[in-house]
Amino acid sequence: MDYIGYYDAVEILGNYIDKMNELLELMKSLKENNFENSHELQIIKEKLRQYKSEVSISLKLFTLYDSNEYSQNFLLPAVSIAHGFLREVSVGKVNPNSYNNINSKLQKVRYYFQKYYNNLITIKHP
């Protein structure tokens, strides 16, 4: 893995936040439509599956290969927390009965990514 600099770390966290916002918007849209659109439900399941996979791979990469300030102080904690919450979300159980539980976990993931992103952009970069 290449060295992760300040701008790379900002971009990585920003990317995770953008994808989570997109996923949360899809969830909100699905609830507003009373879960009637099965195609939209399949899109959410696929995006959630991809998101969980990306977070899992990132956790492995940041743990094994990169040990600079940005990955250790910002990326690894945010990805670790997100991974913990996402492990509790079963892609196959996205339905009206589990909406509140899944939405709550996804909101927490977004919160922690946003928290570490805000902390990162407030530090003085080189």
Tab-separated table of C-alpha atoms in Angstrom:
chain	number	residue	atom	x	y	z
A	1	MET	CA	0.000	0.000	0.000
A	2	ASP	CA	1.277	3.434	-0.840
A	3	TYR	CA	1.842	6.054	1.782
A	4	ILE	CA	-1.390	7.775	2.784
A	5	GLY	CA	-0.984	11.509	3.036
A	6	TYR	CA	-3.269	14.165	4.439
A	7	TYR	CA	-5.209	14.736	1.231
A	8	ASP	CA	-5.589	10.998	0.638
A	9	ALA	CA	-7.019	10.538	4.125
A	10	VAL	CA	-9.475	13.411	3.613
A	11	GLU	CA	-10.546	11.915	0.295
A	12	ILE	CA	-10.996	8.410	1.736
A	13	LEU	CA	-13.145	9.598	4.636
A	14	GLY	CA	-15.112	11.927	2.376
A	15	ASN	CA	-15.773	9.049	-0.005
A	16	TYR	CA	-17.114	6.873	2.811
A	17	ILE	CA	-19.361	9.714	3.979
A	18	ASP	CA	-20.717	10.318	0.468
A	19	LYS	CA	-21.505	6.651	-0.056
A	20	MET	CA	-23.197	6.425	3.341
A	21	ASN	CA	-25.282	9.513	2.606
A	22	GLU	CA	-26.383	7.933	-0.660
A	23	LEU	CA	-27.314	4.720	1.130
A	24	LEU	CA	-29.263	6.598	3.806
A	25	GLU	CA	-31.149	8.561	1.135
A	26	LEU	CA	-32.113	5.320	-0.577
A	27	MET	CA	-33.305	3.917	2.749
A	28	LYS	CA	-35.353	7.046	3.398
A	29	SER	CA	-36.882	6.881	-0.073
A	30	LEU	CA	-37.755	3.233	0.416
A	31	LYS	CA	-39.520	3.966	3.693
A	32	GLU	CA	-41.434	6.882	2.165
A	33	ASN	CA	-42.695	4.486	-0.524
A	34	ASN	CA	-43.745	1.959	2.153
A	35	PHE	CA	-41.253	-0.621	0.863
A	36	GLU	CA	-43.346	-1.119	-2.269
A	37	ASN	CA	-40.477	-0.846	-4.761
A	38	SER	CA	-38.677	-4.196	-4.755
A	39	HIS	CA	-36.134	-2.972	-7.309
A	40	GLU	CA	-35.101	-0.183	-4.950
A	41	LEU	CA	-34.810	-2.700	-2.111
A	42	GLN	CA	-32.450	-4.815	-4.226
A	43	ILE	CA	-30.350	-1.735	-5.027
A	44	ILE	CA	-30.069	-0.936	-1.319
A	45	LYS	CA	-29.047	-4.487	-0.496
A	46	GLU	CA	-26.375	-4.470	-3.210
A	47	LYS	CA	-24.999	-1.055	-2.180
A	48	LEU	CA	-24.959	-2.115	1.478
A	49	ARG	CA	-23.146	-5.331	0.570
A	50	GLN	CA	-20.547	-3.350	-1.417
A	51	TYR	CA	-20.140	-0.791	1.369
A	52	LYS	CA	-19.609	-3.496	3.986
A	53	SER	CA	-17.063	-5.165	1.728
A	54	GLU	CA	-15.141	-1.911	1.148
A	55	VAL	CA	-15.023	-1.162	4.869
A	56	SER	CA	-13.834	-4.674	5.651
A	57	ILE	CA	-11.082	-4.545	3.022
A	58	SER	CA	-9.991	-1.093	4.188
A	59	LEU	CA	-9.780	-2.302	7.770
A	60	LYS	CA	-7.483	-5.133	6.728
A	61	LEU	CA	-5.307	-2.857	4.610
A	62	PHE	CA	-4.976	-0.124	7.237
A	63	THR	CA	-4.215	-2.704	9.931
A	64	LEU	CA	-1.619	-4.643	7.988
A	65	TYR	CA	0.191	-2.222	5.729
A	66	ASP	CA	0.041	1.413	6.662
A	67	SER	CA	1.126	2.918	9.949
A	68	ASN	CA	1.449	6.637	9.390
A	69	GLU	CA	-0.239	9.349	11.423
A	70	TYR	CA	-3.287	9.760	9.196
A	71	SER	CA	-4.125	6.110	8.829
A	72	GLN	CA	-3.540	5.302	12.499
A	73	ASN	CA	-5.172	8.366	14.073
A	74	PHE	CA	-8.075	8.972	11.698
A	75	LEU	CA	-8.721	6.247	9.139
A	76	LEU	CA	-8.218	3.124	11.232
A	77	PRO	CA	-10.404	4.247	14.170
A	78	ALA	CA	-13.223	5.402	11.883
A	79	VAL	CA	-13.116	2.259	9.761
A	80	SER	CA	-12.913	0.022	12.849
A	81	ILE	CA	-15.987	1.588	14.411
A	82	ALA	CA	-17.869	1.442	11.117
A	83	HIS	CA	-16.906	-2.199	10.670
A	84	GLY	CA	-18.249	-3.017	14.127
A	85	PHE	CA	-21.629	-1.425	13.427
A	86	LEU	CA	-21.861	-2.853	9.915
A	87	ARG	CA	-21.199	-6.373	11.191
A	88	GLU	CA	-24.480	-6.106	13.071
A	89	VAL	CA	-26.385	-5.277	9.873
A	90	SER	CA	-27.512	-8.273	7.869
A	91	VAL	CA	-28.010	-7.431	4.198
A	92	GLY	CA	-30.616	-10.157	3.825
A	93	LYS	CA	-32.738	-8.691	6.600
A	94	VAL	CA	-33.363	-5.290	5.062
A	95	ASN	CA	-37.140	-5.086	5.341
A	96	PRO	CA	-39.856	-2.930	6.951
A	97	ASN	CA	-39.482	-4.681	10.320
A	98	SER	CA	-35.751	-4.043	10.589
A	99	TYR	CA	-35.715	-0.558	9.047
A	100	ASN	CA	-35.296	1.377	12.313
A	101	ASN	CA	-32.514	-0.878	13.579
A	102	ILE	CA	-30.580	-0.792	10.297
A	103	ASN	CA	-31.107	2.938	9.829
A	104	SER	CA	-29.857	3.570	13.374
A	105	LYS	CA	-26.659	1.611	12.732
A	106	LEU	CA	-26.059	3.365	9.415
A	107	GLN	CA	-26.582	6.762	11.084
A	108	LYS	CA	-23.946	5.823	13.665
A	109	VAL	CA	-21.514	4.799	10.939
A	110	ARG	CA	-22.037	8.127	9.204
A	111	TYR	CA	-21.615	9.994	12.504
A	112	TYR	CA	-18.232	8.422	13.230
A	113	PHE	CA	-16.931	8.871	9.703
A	114	GLN	CA	-18.068	12.507	9.861
A	115	LYS	CA	-16.484	12.969	13.300
A	116	TYR	CA	-13.076	11.722	12.180
A	117	TYR	CA	-13.375	13.635	8.917
A	118	ASN	CA	-14.072	16.870	10.818
A	119	ASN	CA	-11.172	16.181	13.192
A	120	LEU	CA	-8.887	15.556	10.253
A	121	ILE	CA	-9.768	18.704	8.334
A	122	THR	CA	-9.327	20.877	11.435
A	123	ILE	CA	-5.722	19.854	12.017
A	124	LYS	CA	-2.983	21.827	10.364
A	125	HIS	CA	-1.914	19.905	7.289
A	126	PRO	CA	1.576	20.060	5.780
